[in-house]
Amino acid sequence: MRYGLSRCDVCGRARVVDLTKATSTCPYCSASYENSKIPVYFASDDQGAVREALSQATGFVPPDMVKKKARIEEADPYSTLVYRYEHCSDLNTKMTILAEGLTEI
């Protein structure tokens, strides 16, 4: 598969296009295009890379990432230490986590 980042001529929004198909439709305004005639700003075999390029081009940040980052920044150091300690199986690693965590707190 080959994916590309393009812009719709009708609505002007950036979109991901499957370049292995002959035609594509804009998901926002339903305009149809021949893929051989559209300008492609970025292309890759990895759809995730093209989605990342789309995110960077539009400035989009998924809402769940914003919440997760805020939750991590506001985390209680003690709770984080307890979580890390409880989810470790090796005794030496547990002691290291405990010593570093208490020193940090």
Coordinates of N, CA and C in Angstrom, one line a residue:
M1 N 0.8 -1.2 0.0 CA 0.0 0.0 0.0 C 0.9 1.2 0.0
R2 N 0.4 2.3 -0.6 CA 1.1 3.6 -0.6 C 0.1 4.6 -0.2
Y3 N 0.5 5.5 0.7 CA -0.4 6.5 1.2 C 0.2 7.9 1.0
G4 N -0.6 8.9 0.8 CA -0.1 10.2 0.6 C -0.9 11.3 1.3
L5 N -0.3 12.4 1.5 CA -0.9 13.6 2.1 C -1.2 14.6 1.0
S6 N -2.5 14.9 0.9 CA -2.9 15.8 -0.2 C -3.9 16.8 0.4
R7 N -4.3 17.8 -0.4 CA -5.3 18.8 0.0 C -6.4 18.9 -1.0
C8 N -7.6 18.9 -0.4 CA -8.8 19.0 -1.3 C -8.9 20.4 -1.9
D9 N -9.1 20.4 -3.2 CA -9.3 21.7 -4.0 C -10.6 22.4 -3.7
V10 N -11.6 21.6 -3.2 CA -12.9 22.2 -3.0 C -13.0 22.8 -1.6
C11 N -12.7 22.0 -0.6 CA -12.9 22.5 0.8 C -11.5 23.0 1.4
G12 N -10.4 22.6 0.8 CA -9.1 23.1 1.3 C -8.5 22.3 2.4
R13 N -9.2 21.2 2.9 CA -8.7 20.5 4.0 C -7.7 19.4 3.6
A14 N -6.7 19.2 4.5 CA -5.7 18.2 4.2 C -6.3 16.8 4.5
R15 N -5.9 15.8 3.8 CA -6.4 14.5 3.9 C -5.4 13.4 3.5
V16 N -5.6 12.2 4.0 CA -4.8 11.1 3.7 C -5.5 10.4 2.5
V17 N -4.6 10.0 1.5 CA -5.1 9.4 0.3 C -4.4 8.0 0.1
D18 N -5.2 7.0 -0.3 CA -4.7 5.7 -0.7 C -4.2 5.8 -2.1
L19 N -2.9 5.9 -2.4 CA -2.4 6.1 -3.7 C -2.5 4.9 -4.6
T20 N -2.8 3.7 -4.1 CA -2.9 2.5 -4.9 C -4.2 2.4 -5.6
K21 N -5.2 3.3 -5.2 CA -6.5 3.3 -5.9 C -6.5 4.3 -7.0
A22 N -7.3 4.2 -8.0 CA -7.4 5.1 -9.1 C -8.1 6.4 -8.7
T23 N -9.1 6.4 -7.9 CA -9.8 7.6 -7.5 C -9.9 7.7 -6.0
S24 N -10.2 8.9 -5.5 CA -10.4 9.0 -4.0 C -11.5 10.1 -3.8
T25 N -12.1 10.1 -2.7 CA -13.2 11.0 -2.3 C -12.8 11.7 -1.1
C26 N -13.0 13.0 -1.0 CA -12.7 13.8 0.2 C -13.7 13.4 1.3
P27 N -13.2 13.1 2.5 CA -14.1 12.7 3.5 C -14.9 13.8 4.1
Y28 N -14.5 15.1 3.8 CA -15.1 16.2 4.4 C -16.2 16.8 3.5
C29 N -16.0 16.9 2.2 CA -16.9 17.5 1.2 C -17.4 16.6 0.1
S30 N -16.9 15.3 0.1 CA -17.3 14.3 -0.9 C -16.9 14.6 -2.3
A31 N -15.9 15.5 -2.5 CA -15.4 15.7 -3.9 C -14.6 14.6 -4.3
S32 N -14.7 14.1 -5.6 CA -14.0 13.0 -6.1 C -12.8 13.5 -7.0
Y33 N -11.7 12.7 -6.9 CA -10.5 13.1 -7.6 C -9.9 11.8 -8.2
E34 N -9.2 12.0 -9.3 CA -8.3 11.0 -9.9 C -7.0 11.1 -9.2
N35 N -6.5 10.1 -8.5 CA -5.3 10.2 -7.7 C -4.0 10.5 -8.5
S36 N -4.0 10.2 -9.8 CA -2.9 10.5 -10.6 C -2.7 12.0 -10.9
K37 N -3.8 12.8 -10.7 CA -3.8 14.2 -11.0 C -3.7 15.1 -9.7
I38 N -3.8 14.5 -8.5 CA -3.8 15.4 -7.3 C -2.3 15.6 -6.9
P39 N -2.0 16.8 -6.3 CA -0.7 17.0 -5.7 C -0.6 16.3 -4.4
V40 N 0.6 15.6 -4.3 CA 0.9 14.8 -3.0 C 2.0 15.5 -2.3
Y41 N 1.8 16.0 -1.1 CA 2.8 16.7 -0.4 C 3.8 15.8 0.4
F42 N 3.3 14.6 0.8 CA 4.1 13.6 1.5 C 3.5 12.3 1.2
A43 N 4.4 11.3 1.0 CA 4.0 9.9 0.7 C 4.8 8.9 1.4
S44 N 4.2 7.8 1.8 CA 4.9 6.8 2.5 C 4.1 5.5 2.4
D45 N 4.8 4.3 2.6 CA 4.1 3.1 2.7 C 3.5 2.9 4.1
D46 N 3.9 3.6 5.0 CA 3.4 3.5 6.4 C 2.3 4.5 6.6
Q47 N 1.1 4.1 6.8 CA -0.1 4.9 7.0 C 0.1 5.8 8.3
G48 N 0.7 5.2 9.3 CA 0.9 6.0 10.5 C 1.8 7.2 10.3
A49 N 2.8 7.0 9.5 CA 3.7 8.2 9.2 C 2.9 9.3 8.4
V50 N 2.0 8.9 7.5 CA 1.3 9.9 6.8 C 0.3 10.6 7.7
R51 N -0.3 9.8 8.7 CA -1.2 10.4 9.7 C -0.5 11.4 10.6
E52 N 0.7 11.0 10.9 CA 1.6 11.9 11.8 C 1.9 13.2 11.0
A53 N 2.2 13.1 9.7 CA 2.4 14.3 8.9 C 1.2 15.1 8.8
L54 N 0.0 14.5 8.7 CA -1.3 15.2 8.7 C -1.5 15.9 10.0
S55 N -1.2 15.3 11.1 CA -1.3 15.9 12.4 C -0.4 17.1 12.5
Q56 N 0.8 17.0 12.1 CA 1.8 18.1 12.1 C 1.4 19.3 11.2
A57 N 0.8 18.9 10.1 CA 0.4 20.0 9.1 C -0.8 20.7 9.6
T58 N -1.7 20.1 10.3 CA -2.9 20.7 10.7 C -2.9 21.2 12.2
G59 N -1.8 20.7 12.9 CA -1.7 21.1 14.3 C -2.7 20.3 15.2
F60 N -3.2 19.2 14.7 CA -4.2 18.4 15.4 C -3.5 17.6 16.5
V61 N -4.0 17.6 17.7 CA -3.5 16.8 18.8 C -4.7 16.0 19.3
P62 N -4.7 14.6 19.2 CA -5.8 13.8 19.7 C -6.2 14.1 21.1
P63 N -7.5 14.3 21.4 CA -7.9 14.6 22.8 C -7.4 13.7 23.8
D64 N -7.3 12.4 23.5 CA -6.9 11.5 24.6 C -5.4 11.7 24.9
M65 N -4.6 12.2 24.0 CA -3.2 12.5 24.3 C -3.1 13.7 25.2
V66 N -3.9 14.7 25.0 CA -3.9 15.9 25.9 C -4.3 15.5 27.3
K67 N -5.3 14.7 27.5 CA -5.7 14.2 28.8 C -4.6 13.4 29.5
K68 N -4.0 12.5 28.7 CA -3.0 11.6 29.2 C -1.8 12.4 29.7
K69 N -1.4 13.4 28.9 CA -0.2 14.2 29.3 C -0.5 15.0 30.5
A70 N -1.7 15.6 30.6 CA -2.1 16.4 31.8 C -2.1 15.5 33.0
R71 N -2.6 14.3 32.9 CA -2.7 13.3 34.0 C -1.4 12.9 34.5
I72 N -0.4 12.7 33.6 CA 0.9 12.3 34.0 C 1.6 13.5 34.7
E73 N 1.5 14.7 34.1 CA 2.1 15.9 34.8 C 1.6 16.2 36.1
E74 N 0.3 15.9 36.4 CA -0.3 16.2 37.7 C -0.3 15.0 38.6
A75 N 0.4 13.9 38.2 CA 0.4 12.7 39.1 C 1.1 12.9 40.4
D76 N 0.6 12.3 41.4 CA 1.2 12.3 42.7 C 2.5 11.5 42.7
P77 N 3.6 12.0 43.1 CA 4.9 11.2 43.1 C 4.8 9.9 43.9
Y78 N 4.1 9.9 45.0 CA 3.9 8.7 45.8 C 3.1 7.7 45.1
S79 N 2.0 8.1 44.5 CA 1.2 7.1 43.8 C 1.9 6.5 42.6
T80 N 2.7 7.3 41.9 CA 3.5 6.8 40.8 C 4.6 5.8 41.3
L81 N 5.2 6.1 42.4 CA 6.2 5.2 43.0 C 5.5 3.8 43.4
V82 N 4.3 3.9 44.0 CA 3.6 2.7 44.4 C 3.3 1.9 43.2
Y83 N 2.8 2.5 42.1 CA 2.4 1.9 40.9 C 3.6 1.2 40.3
R84 N 4.7 1.9 40.1 CA 5.9 1.3 39.6 C 6.4 0.1 40.4
Y85 N 6.4 0.3 41.7 CA 6.8 -0.8 42.6 C 6.0 -2.0 42.5
E86 N 4.7 -1.9 42.5 CA 3.8 -3.0 42.4 C 3.8 -3.7 41.1
H87 N 4.1 -3.1 40.1 CA 4.1 -3.7 38.7 C 5.5 -4.2 38.3
C88 N 6.4 -4.4 39.3 CA 7.7 -4.9 39.0 C 7.8 -6.3 39.7
S89 N 8.4 -7.2 39.0 CA 8.5 -8.6 39.6 C 9.9 -8.9 40.2
D90 N 10.9 -8.2 39.7 CA 12.3 -8.5 40.2 C 12.6 -7.8 41.5
L91 N 13.1 -8.5 42.5 CA 13.3 -7.9 43.8 C 14.4 -6.8 43.7
N92 N 15.4 -7.0 43.0 CA 16.5 -5.9 42.8 C 15.9 -4.7 42.2
T93 N 15.1 -4.8 41.2 CA 14.5 -3.7 40.5 C 13.6 -3.0 41.4
K94 N 12.8 -3.7 42.2 CA 11.9 -3.1 43.2 C 12.6 -2.3 44.2
M95 N 13.7 -2.8 44.7 CA 14.5 -2.0 45.6 C 15.1 -0.7 45.0
T96 N 15.6 -0.9 43.8 CA 16.1 0.3 43.0 C 15.0 1.4 42.8
I97 N 13.8 0.9 42.4 CA 12.7 1.8 42.2 C 12.3 2.5 43.5
L98 N 12.3 1.7 44.6 CA 11.9 2.3 45.9 C 13.0 3.3 46.4
A99 N 14.2 3.0 46.2 CA 15.3 3.9 46.7 C 15.3 5.2 45.9
E100 N 15.2 5.1 44.5 CA 15.2 6.2 43.7 C 14.0 7.1 43.9
G101 N 12.8 6.4 44.0 CA 11.6 7.1 44.2 C 11.5 7.9 45.5
L102 N 12.0 7.3 46.6 CA 12.0 8.0 47.9 C 13.0 9.1 47.9
T103 N 14.1 8.9 47.2 CA 15.1 10.0 47.1 C 14.5 11.2 46.4
E104 N 13.8 10.9 45.3 CA 13.2 11.9 44.5 C 12.1 12.7 45.2
I105 N 11.3 12.0 46.0 CA 10.2 12.6 46.8 C 10.8 13.4 47.9

